[in-house]
Coordinates of C-alpha atoms in Angstrom, one line a residue:
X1 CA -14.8 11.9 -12.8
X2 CA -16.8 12.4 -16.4
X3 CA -19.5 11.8 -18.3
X4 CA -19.4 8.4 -19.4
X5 CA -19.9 4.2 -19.0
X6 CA -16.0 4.2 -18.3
X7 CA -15.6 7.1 -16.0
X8 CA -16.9 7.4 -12.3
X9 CA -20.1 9.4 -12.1
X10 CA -23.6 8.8 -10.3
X11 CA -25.0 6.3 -12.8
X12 CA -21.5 4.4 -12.7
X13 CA -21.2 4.3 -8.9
X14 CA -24.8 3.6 -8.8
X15 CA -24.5 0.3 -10.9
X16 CA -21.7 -0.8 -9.1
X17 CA -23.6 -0.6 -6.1
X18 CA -26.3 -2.3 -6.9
X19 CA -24.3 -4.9 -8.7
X20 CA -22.1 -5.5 -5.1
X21 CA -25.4 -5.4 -3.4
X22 CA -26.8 -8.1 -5.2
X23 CA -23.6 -10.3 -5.1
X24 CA -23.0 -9.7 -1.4
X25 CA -26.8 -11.0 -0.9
X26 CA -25.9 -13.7 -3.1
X27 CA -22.7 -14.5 -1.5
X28 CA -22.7 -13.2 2.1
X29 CA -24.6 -15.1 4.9
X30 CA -27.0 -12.9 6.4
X31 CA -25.3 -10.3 4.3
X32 CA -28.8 -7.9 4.7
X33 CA -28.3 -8.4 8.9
X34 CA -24.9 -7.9 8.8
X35 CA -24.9 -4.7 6.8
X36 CA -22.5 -3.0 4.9
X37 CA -19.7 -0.4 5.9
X38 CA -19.4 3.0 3.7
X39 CA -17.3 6.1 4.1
X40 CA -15.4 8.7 2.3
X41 CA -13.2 11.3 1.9
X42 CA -12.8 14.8 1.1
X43 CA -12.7 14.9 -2.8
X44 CA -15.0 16.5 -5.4
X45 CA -18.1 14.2 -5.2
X46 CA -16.9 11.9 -2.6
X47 CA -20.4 12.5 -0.5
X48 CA -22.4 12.4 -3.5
X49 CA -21.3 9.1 -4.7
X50 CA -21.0 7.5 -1.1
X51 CA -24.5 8.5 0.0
X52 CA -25.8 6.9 -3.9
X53 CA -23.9 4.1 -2.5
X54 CA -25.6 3.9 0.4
X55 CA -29.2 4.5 -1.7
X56 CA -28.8 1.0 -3.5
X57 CA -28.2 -0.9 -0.4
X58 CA -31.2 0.8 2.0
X59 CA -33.4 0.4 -1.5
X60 CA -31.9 -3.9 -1.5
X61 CA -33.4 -4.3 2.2
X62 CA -29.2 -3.7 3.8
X63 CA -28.3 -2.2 7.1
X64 CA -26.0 0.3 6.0
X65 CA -23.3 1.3 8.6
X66 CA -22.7 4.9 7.1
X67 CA -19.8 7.3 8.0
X68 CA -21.3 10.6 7.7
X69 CA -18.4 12.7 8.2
X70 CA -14.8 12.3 6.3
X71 CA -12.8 9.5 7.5
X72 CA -9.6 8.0 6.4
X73 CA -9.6 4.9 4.6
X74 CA -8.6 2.6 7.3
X75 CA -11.7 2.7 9.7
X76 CA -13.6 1.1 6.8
X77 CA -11.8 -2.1 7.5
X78 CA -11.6 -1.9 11.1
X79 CA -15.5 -1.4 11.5
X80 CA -16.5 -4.3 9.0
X81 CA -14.1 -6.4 11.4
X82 CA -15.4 -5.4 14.8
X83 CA -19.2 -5.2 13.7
X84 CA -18.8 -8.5 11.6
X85 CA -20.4 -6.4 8.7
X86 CA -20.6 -7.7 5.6
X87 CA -18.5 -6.0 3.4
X88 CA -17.2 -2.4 2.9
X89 CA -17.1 0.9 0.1
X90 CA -14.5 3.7 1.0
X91 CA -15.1 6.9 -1.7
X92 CA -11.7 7.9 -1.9
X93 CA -8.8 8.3 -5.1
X94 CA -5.9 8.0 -2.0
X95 CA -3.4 9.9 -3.4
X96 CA -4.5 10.3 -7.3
X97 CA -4.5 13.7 -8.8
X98 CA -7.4 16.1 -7.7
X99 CA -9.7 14.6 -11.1
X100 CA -10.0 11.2 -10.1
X101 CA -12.2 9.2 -7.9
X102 CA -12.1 5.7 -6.7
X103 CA -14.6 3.0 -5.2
X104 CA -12.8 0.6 -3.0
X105 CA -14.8 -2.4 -2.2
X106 CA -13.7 -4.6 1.1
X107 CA -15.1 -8.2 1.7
X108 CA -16.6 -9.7 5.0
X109 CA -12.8 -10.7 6.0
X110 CA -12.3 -6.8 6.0
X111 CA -9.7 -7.4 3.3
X112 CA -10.2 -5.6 -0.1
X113 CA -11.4 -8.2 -2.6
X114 CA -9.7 -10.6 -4.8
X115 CA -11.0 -13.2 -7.6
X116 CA -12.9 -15.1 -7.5
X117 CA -15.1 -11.9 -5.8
X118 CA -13.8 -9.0 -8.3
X119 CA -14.9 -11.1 -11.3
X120 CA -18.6 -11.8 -9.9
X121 CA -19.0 -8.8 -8.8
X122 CA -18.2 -7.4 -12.1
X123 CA -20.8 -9.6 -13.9
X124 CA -23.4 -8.8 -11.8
X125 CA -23.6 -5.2 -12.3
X126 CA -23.7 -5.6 -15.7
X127 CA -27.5 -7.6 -15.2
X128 CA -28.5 -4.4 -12.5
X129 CA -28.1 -1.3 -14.9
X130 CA -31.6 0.3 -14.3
X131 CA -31.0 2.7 -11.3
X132 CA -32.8 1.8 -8.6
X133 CA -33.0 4.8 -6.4
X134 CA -31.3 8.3 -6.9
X135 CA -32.7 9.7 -3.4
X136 CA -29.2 10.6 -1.3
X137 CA -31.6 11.6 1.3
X138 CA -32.0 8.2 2.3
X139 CA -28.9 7.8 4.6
X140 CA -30.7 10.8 6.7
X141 CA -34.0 9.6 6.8
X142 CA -33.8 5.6 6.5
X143 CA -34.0 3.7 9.7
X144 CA -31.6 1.1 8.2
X145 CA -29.2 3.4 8.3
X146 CA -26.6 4.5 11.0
X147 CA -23.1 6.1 11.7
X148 CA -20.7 3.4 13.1
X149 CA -19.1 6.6 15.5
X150 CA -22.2 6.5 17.2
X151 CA -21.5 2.8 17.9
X152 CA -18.2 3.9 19.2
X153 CA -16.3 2.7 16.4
X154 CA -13.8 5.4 16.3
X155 CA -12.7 5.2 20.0
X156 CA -12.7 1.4 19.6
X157 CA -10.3 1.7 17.0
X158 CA -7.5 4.4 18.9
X159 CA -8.3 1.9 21.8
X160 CA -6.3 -0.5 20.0
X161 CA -3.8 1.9 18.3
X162 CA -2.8 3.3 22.2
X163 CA -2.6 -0.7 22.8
X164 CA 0.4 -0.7 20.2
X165 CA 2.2 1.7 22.6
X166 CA 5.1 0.4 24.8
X167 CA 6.8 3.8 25.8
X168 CA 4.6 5.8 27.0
X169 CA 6.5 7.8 29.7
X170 CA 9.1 8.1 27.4
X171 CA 6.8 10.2 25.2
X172 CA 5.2 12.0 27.1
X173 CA 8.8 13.7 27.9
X174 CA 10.7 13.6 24.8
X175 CA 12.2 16.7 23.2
X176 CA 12.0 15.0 19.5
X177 CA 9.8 17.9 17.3
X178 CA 7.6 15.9 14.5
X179 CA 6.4 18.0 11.9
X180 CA 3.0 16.7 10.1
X181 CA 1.6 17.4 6.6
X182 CA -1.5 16.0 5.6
X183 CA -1.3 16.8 2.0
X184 CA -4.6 18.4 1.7
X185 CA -6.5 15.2 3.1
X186 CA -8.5 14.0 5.7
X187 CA -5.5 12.8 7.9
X188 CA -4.9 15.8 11.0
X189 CA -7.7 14.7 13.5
X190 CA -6.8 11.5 13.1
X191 CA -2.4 11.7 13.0
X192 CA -3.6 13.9 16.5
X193 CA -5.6 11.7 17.9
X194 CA -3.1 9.0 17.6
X195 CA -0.1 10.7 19.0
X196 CA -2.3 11.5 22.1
X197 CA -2.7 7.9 22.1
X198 CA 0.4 7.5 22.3
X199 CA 1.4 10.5 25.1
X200 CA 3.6 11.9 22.5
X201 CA 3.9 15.9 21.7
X202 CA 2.0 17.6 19.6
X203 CA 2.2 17.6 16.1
X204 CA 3.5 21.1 14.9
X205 CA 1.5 21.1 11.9
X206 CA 2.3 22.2 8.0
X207 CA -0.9 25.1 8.3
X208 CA -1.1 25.2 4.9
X209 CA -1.7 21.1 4.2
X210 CA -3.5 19.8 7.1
X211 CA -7.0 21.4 6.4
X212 CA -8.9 19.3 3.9
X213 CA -8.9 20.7 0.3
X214 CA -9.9 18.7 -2.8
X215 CA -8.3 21.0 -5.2
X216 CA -5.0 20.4 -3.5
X217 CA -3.5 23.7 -4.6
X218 CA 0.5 23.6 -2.9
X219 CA 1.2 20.3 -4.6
X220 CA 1.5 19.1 -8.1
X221 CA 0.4 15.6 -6.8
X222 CA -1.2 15.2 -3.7
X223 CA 1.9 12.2 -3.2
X224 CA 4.0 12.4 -0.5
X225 CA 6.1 9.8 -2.4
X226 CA 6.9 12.1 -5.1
X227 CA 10.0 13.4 -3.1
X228 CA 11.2 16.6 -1.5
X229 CA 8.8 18.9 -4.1
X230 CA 6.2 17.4 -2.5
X231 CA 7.5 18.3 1.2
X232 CA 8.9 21.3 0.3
X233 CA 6.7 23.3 2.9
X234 CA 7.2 20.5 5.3
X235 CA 10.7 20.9 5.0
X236 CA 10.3 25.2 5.3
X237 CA 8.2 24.2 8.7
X238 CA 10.9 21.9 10.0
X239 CA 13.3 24.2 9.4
X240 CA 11.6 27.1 10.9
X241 CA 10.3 25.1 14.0
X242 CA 14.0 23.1 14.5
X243 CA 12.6 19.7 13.9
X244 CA 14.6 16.9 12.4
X245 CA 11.5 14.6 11.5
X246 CA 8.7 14.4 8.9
X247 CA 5.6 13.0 9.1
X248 CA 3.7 13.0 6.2
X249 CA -0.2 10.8 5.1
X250 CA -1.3 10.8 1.9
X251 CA -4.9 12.2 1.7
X252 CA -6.5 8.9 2.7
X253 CA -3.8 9.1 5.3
X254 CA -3.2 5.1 4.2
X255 CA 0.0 5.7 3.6
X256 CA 3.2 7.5 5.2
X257 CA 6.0 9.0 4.4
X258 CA 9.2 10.2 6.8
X259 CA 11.7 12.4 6.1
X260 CA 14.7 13.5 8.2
X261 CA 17.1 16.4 8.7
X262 CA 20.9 14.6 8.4
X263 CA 24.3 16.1 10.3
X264 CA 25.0 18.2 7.6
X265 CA 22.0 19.5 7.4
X266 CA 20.4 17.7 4.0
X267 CA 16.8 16.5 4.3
X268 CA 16.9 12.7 3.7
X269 CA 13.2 10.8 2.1
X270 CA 13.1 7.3 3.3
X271 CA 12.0 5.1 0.7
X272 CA 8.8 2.9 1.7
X273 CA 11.9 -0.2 1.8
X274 CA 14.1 2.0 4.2
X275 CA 10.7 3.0 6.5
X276 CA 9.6 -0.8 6.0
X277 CA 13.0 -2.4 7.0
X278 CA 12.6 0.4 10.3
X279 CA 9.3 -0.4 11.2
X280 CA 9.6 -4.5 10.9
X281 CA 12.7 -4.5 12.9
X282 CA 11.5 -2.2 15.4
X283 CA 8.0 -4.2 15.4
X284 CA 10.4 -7.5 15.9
X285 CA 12.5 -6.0 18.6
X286 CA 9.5 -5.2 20.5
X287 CA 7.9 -8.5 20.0
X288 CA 10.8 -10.0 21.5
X289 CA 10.9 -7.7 24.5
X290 CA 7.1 -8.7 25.5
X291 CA 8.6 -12.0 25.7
X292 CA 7.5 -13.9 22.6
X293 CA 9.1 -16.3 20.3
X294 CA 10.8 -15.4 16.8
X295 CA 9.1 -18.6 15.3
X296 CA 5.5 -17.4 16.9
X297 CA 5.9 -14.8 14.9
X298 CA 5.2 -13.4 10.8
X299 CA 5.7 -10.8 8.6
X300 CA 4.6 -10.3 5.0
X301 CA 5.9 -7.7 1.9
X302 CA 4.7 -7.8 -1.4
X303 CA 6.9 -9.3 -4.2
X304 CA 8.1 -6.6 -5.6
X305 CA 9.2 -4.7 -2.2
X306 CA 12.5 -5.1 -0.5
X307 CA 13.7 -8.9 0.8
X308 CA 15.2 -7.3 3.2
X309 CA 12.4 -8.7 6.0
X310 CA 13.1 -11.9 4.0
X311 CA 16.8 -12.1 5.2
X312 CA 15.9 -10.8 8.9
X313 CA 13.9 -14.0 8.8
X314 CA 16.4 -16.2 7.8
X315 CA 18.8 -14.9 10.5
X316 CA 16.1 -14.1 13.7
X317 CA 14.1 -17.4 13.4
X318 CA 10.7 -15.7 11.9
X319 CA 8.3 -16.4 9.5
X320 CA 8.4 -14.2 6.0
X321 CA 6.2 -14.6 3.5
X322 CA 5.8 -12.7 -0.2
X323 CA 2.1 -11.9 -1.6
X324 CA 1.5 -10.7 -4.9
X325 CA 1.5 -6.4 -5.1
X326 CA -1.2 -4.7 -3.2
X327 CA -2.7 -4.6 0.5
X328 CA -5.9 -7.1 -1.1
X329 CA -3.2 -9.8 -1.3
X330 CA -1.0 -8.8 1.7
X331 CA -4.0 -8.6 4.3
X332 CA -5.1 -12.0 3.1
X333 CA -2.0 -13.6 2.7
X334 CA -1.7 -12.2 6.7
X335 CA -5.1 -13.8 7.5
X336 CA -3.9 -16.7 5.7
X337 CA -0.4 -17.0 8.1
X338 CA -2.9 -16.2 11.5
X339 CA -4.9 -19.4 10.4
X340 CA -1.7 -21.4 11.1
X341 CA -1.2 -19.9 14.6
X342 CA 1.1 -17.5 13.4
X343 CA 1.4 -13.8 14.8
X344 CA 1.5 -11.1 12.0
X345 CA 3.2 -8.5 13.5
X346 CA 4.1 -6.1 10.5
X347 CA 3.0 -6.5 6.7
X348 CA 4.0 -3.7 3.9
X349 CA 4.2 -2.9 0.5
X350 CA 7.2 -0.7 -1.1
X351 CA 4.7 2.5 -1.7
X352 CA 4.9 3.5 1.9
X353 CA 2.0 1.4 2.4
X354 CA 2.1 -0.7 6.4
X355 CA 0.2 -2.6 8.7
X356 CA 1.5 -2.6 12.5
X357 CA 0.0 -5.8 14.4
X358 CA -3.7 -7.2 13.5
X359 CA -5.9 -3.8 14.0
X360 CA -6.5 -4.0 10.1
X361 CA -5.8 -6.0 7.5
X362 CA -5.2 -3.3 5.0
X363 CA -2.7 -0.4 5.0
X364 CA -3.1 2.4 7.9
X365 CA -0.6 5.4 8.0
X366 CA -2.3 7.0 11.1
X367 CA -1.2 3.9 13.1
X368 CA 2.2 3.0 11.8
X369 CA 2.6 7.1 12.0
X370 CA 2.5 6.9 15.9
X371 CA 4.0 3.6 16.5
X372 CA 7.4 5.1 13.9
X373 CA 7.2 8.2 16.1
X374 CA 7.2 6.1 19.5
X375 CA 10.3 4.2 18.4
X376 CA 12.3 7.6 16.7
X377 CA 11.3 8.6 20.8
X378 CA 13.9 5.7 21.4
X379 CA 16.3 6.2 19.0
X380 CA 16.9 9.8 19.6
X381 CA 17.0 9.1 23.4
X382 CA 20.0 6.7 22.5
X383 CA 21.7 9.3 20.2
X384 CA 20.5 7.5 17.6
X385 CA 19.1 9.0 14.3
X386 CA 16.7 7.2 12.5
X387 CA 19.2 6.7 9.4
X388 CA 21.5 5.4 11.9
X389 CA 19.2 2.6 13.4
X390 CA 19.1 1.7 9.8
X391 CA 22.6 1.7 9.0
X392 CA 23.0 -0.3 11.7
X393 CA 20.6 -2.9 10.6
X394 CA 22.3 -3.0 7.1
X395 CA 25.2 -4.1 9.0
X396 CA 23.8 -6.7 10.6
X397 CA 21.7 -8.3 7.6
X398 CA 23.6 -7.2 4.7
X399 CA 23.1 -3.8 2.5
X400 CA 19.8 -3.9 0.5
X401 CA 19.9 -1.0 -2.2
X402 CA 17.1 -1.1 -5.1
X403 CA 16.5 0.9 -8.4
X404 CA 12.9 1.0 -9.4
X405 CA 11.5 2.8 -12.4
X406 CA 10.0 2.1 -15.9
X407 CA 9.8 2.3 -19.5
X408 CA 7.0 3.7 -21.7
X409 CA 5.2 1.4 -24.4
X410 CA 2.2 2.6 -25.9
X411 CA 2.2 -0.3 -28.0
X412 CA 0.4 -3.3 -26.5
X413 CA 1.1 -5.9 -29.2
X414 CA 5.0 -4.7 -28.6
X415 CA 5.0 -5.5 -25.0
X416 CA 3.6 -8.9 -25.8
X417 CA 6.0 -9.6 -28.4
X418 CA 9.0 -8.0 -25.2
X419 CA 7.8 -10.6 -23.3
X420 CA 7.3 -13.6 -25.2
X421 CA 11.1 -13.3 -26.4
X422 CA 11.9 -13.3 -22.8
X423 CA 9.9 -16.4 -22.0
X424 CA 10.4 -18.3 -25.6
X425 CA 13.5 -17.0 -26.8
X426 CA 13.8 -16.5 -30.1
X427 CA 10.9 -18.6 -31.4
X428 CA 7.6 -17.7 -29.5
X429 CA 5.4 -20.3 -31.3
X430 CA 7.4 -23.3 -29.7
X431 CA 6.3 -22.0 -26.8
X432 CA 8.8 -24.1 -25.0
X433 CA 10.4 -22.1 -21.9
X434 CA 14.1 -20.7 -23.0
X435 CA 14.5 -17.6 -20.0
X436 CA 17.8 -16.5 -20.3
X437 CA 20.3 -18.1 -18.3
X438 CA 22.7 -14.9 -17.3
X439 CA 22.2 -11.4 -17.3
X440 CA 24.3 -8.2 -16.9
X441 CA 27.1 -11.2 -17.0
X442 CA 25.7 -13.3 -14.0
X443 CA 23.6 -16.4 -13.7
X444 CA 20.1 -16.5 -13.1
X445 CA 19.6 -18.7 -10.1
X446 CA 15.9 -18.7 -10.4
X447 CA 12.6 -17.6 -12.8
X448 CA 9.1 -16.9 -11.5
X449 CA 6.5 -16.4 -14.0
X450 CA 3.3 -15.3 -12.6
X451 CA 1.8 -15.0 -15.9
X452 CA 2.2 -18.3 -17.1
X453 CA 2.5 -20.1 -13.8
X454 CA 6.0 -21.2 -13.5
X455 CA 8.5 -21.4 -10.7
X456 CA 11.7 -23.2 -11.5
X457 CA 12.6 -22.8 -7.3
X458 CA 9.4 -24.8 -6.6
X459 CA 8.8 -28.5 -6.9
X460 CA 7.3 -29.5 -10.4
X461 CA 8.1 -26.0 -11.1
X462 CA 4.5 -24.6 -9.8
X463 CA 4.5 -20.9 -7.9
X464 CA 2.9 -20.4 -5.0
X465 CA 1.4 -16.9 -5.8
X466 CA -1.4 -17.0 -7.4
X467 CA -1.0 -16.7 -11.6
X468 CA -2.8 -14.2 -13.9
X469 CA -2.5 -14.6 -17.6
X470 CA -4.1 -10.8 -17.6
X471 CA -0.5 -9.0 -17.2
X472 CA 2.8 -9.6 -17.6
X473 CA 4.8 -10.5 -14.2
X474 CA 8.6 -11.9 -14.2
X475 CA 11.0 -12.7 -11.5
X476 CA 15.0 -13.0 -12.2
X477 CA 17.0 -14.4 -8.5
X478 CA 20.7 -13.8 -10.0
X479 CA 23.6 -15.5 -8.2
X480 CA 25.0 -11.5 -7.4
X481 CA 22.3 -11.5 -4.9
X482 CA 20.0 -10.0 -6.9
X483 CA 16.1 -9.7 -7.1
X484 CA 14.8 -8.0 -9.8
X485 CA 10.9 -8.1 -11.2
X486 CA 9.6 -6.6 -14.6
X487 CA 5.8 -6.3 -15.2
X488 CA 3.4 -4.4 -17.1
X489 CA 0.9 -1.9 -15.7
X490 CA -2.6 -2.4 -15.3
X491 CA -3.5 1.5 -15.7
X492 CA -0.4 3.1 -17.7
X493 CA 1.1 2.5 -20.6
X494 CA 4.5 0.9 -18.7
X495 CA 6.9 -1.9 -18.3
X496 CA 7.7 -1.8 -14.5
X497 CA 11.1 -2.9 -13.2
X498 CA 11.5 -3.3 -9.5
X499 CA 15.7 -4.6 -8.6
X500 CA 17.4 -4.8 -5.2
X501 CA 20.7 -6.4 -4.5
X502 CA 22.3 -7.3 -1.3
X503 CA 25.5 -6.6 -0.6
X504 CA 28.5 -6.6 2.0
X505 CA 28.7 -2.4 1.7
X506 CA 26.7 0.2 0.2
X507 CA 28.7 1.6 -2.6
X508 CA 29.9 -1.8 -4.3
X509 CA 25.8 -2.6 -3.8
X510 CA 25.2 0.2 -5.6
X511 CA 28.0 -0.1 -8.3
X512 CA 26.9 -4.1 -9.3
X513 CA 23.0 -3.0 -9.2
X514 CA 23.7 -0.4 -12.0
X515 CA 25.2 -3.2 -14.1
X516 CA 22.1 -5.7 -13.3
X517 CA 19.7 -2.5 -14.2
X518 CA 21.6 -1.7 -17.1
X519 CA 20.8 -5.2 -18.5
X520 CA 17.2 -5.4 -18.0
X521 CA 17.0 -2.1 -20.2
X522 CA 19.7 -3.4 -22.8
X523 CA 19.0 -7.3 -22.5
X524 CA 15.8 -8.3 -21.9
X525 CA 13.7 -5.3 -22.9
X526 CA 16.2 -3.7 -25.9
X527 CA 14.7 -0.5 -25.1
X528 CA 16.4 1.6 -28.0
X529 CA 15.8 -0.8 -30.6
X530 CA 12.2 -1.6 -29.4
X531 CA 12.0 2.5 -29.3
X532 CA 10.9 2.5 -25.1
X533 CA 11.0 5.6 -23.5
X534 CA 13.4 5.7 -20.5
X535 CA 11.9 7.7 -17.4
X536 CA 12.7 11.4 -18.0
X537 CA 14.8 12.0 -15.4
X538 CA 16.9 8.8 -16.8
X539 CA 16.7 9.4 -20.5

């Protein structure tokens, strides 16, 4: 948040609005009538610019559904679904250092958008510069203008969270101790309000993290993904409470993380695979108990999460599908699968990002926090930990262990040239595909290149994710049982690998991934004579 065309500020959030507002007219039947969905969190500015935002569409002739109090991001999409609004803005910078900002714009399918939307959009703020209205005053004052909880839009939505519920009784008299950290966000009322849903215990909350706090002052990064620093006074409640289990939202409370205390007494952070692989087999298990069919039934992840839901498919009978990275292709790859007939009953992204059933098609980590919670409830009540239910599913499907990291270019005519040599070869201007045909010492089964549009394991060799020449997106299949994509950043100066391999035990998994990761550095990107920088932790 500066001074500037390129930074986010009232002039900037301003022209973006009336840009979308203009566009949504354009686009949108009865877009004015139908209205438009804004909230926002807790950060610096976060009212400011949502009540600007809310300016440009009363001043364009919109009903403007307004969230005048902090909410997390998931109840934007949930009311543009149930009032059939329009579109959606949520003011939040999720779980970006306390600086930033963010605008997050959802379409009338209450799905974030994607092109053809983004680009339009785009060009039509650029013919709306001249502010139209700087009066904030107008969501208080404008008839046009009214606060969805008023239309009971927050007890709609924990109507159908408590709906996810299948255990109640079972809650309401467990012993299981969940400790919750909101990381300085908006998440507490709402993490409460769902586990009362739910019938399960009270939250012993992490006092100094639930309250909302835009400076964020116990964390470096307000990131529950960023490991055990980030839970570290989680971890000191847990201990001093005698919990075993970690709850933790990011401060859009969009995301979750887990964490839980092991036999010998080590803190173990799930990975958003390990949580993903929990919550679609638990989602699964109780789709079958309510008596429906495996091949009624869907699940999506985004490319570069695990394939672990993948091979489940292949073995239960249900549908898996991939999207490309990011809940604006997952929740409308899901919408997508429910237009067949199919029931999506989980969706997730590796960035501890999941959907549990059809209450939004976007990320919600107050949902998927009670519906984990309900089924640890179950485990435990087995003797089960949760990193037991997921060594047990390992067993069942096969070992799935991944290494995902980076390298750092500053470059951008070097990453080009990285990639063209991995496409092309040794002769980029032939432009004739020569992808390498092993690597690490193992054949490459299959190459998907989202940047150019090929697919050697589809018929006439044409994906069926969409293709972007804008970045750089490659997929090796190796006949180890290995996944592995590389791709460029589209706000950091990085070449992204994401591997997993499958294997019949953990430690020879791990051993044969090492070799496969080893190559991509050494192979395909020849980090130290291209002069990459390795992670830092890895260099």
């Amino acid at each position: 948040m500066e001074a500037g065309f390129s930074r986010m500020n009232d002039l900037t959030v301003l022209q973006a609005s009336q840009g979308l507002a203009v566009y949504m007219e354009n686009t949108v039947e009865n877009a004015k009538q139908r209205g438009i969905v804004i909230g926002h969190d807790h950060r610096h500015h976060s009212e400011d610019f949502a009540r600007l935002t809310a300016a440009a569409f009363i001043t364009r002739g919109f009903k403007v559904w307004y969230y005048k109090d902090y909410i997390h991001t998931p109840l934007v999409p949930f009311t543009i679904k149930t009032l059939k609004a329009a579109g959606g803005v949520m003011i939040t910078a999720s779980h970006n250092p306390k600086d930033d900002n963010g605008y997050k714009v959802y379409w009338e399918n209450a799905c974030q958008i994607i092109p053809p939307h983004d680009e339009g959009i785009a060009r039509t703020i650029l013919d709306h510069l001249e502010p139209w209205s700087w009066d904030q005053s107008l969501v208080s004052v404008s008839d046009m203008c009214s606060d969805p909880t008023d239309q009971g839009m927050i007890d709609a939505y924990f109507e159908q969270v408590a709906a996810l519920s299948t255990f109640r009784s079972d809650n309401q008299t467990t012993p299981v101790k969940f400790v919750y950290t909101a990381m300085h966000g908006v998440g507490l009322p709402f993490a409460k309000r769902a586990c009362e849903a739910f019938g399960l215990p009270p939250l012993i909350e992490v006092e100094q993290q639930v309250q909302p706090d835009p400076d964020f002052p116990t964390v470096a990064f307000p990131n529950p993904e960023e490991g055990k620093g980030a839970l570290s006074l989680a971890i000191a409640t847990a201990e001093r409470e005698r919990a075993r289990l970690i709850l933790a939202n990011d401060p859009d409370a969009d995301r979750l993380a887990i964490a839980e205390k092991t036999a010998s007494g080590e803190w173990r952070l799930f990975t958003g695979n390990q949580i993903g692989s929990v919550l679609g087999a638990a989602s699964f298990e109780k789709a079958m108990a309510a008596g429906k069919k495996a091949d009624s039934l869907a699940m999506v992840a985004s490319t570069v999460s695990s394939k672990f839901l993948a091979r489940m498919g292949e073995v239960e009978g249900f549908r898996f599908e991939e999207s490309l990275t990011g809940f604006k292709w997952i929740g409308n790859k899901a919408i997508d699968l429910e237009m067949q007939g199919l029931e999506v009953v989980f969706s997730y992204e590796e960035a501890i990002g999941f959907t549990i059933g059809s209450i939004v098609k976007d990320k919600d980590g107050v949902s998927a926090l009670a519906f984990f919670s309900e089924w640890a409830v179950q485990l435990y009540k087995k003797g089960l930990t949760v990193g037991d239910y997921l060594e047990g599913l390992y067993k069942k499907y096969g070992y799935f262990v991944s290494d995902n990291s980076y390298f750092i270019c500053h470059d951008k005519d070097l990453i080009q040239r990285i990639f063209e040599r991995i496409r092309y070869g040794g002769d980029a201007s032939s432009r004739t595909f020569a992808y390498p045909t092993t690597i690490g010492g193992h054949k490459v089964v299959s190459v998907r290149d989202l940047t150019v549009g090929y697919d050697s394991s589809q018929p006439g060799n044409q994906p069926t994710l969409p293709v972007s020449a804008a970045s750089e997106m490659i997929t090796f299949r190796l006949d180890n049982h290995t996944v592995f994509t590389i791709r460029t950043s589209g706000t950091e100066p990085k070449i992204k690998y994401y591997s997993e391999l499958r294997g019949e035990s953990e430690a020879q998994a791990k051993i044969d991934l090492l070799g496969v990761v080893a190559a991509i550095g050494e192979q395909l990107l020849d980090y130290q004579k291209n002069g990459l920088e390795k992670k830092k932790e890895e260099a």
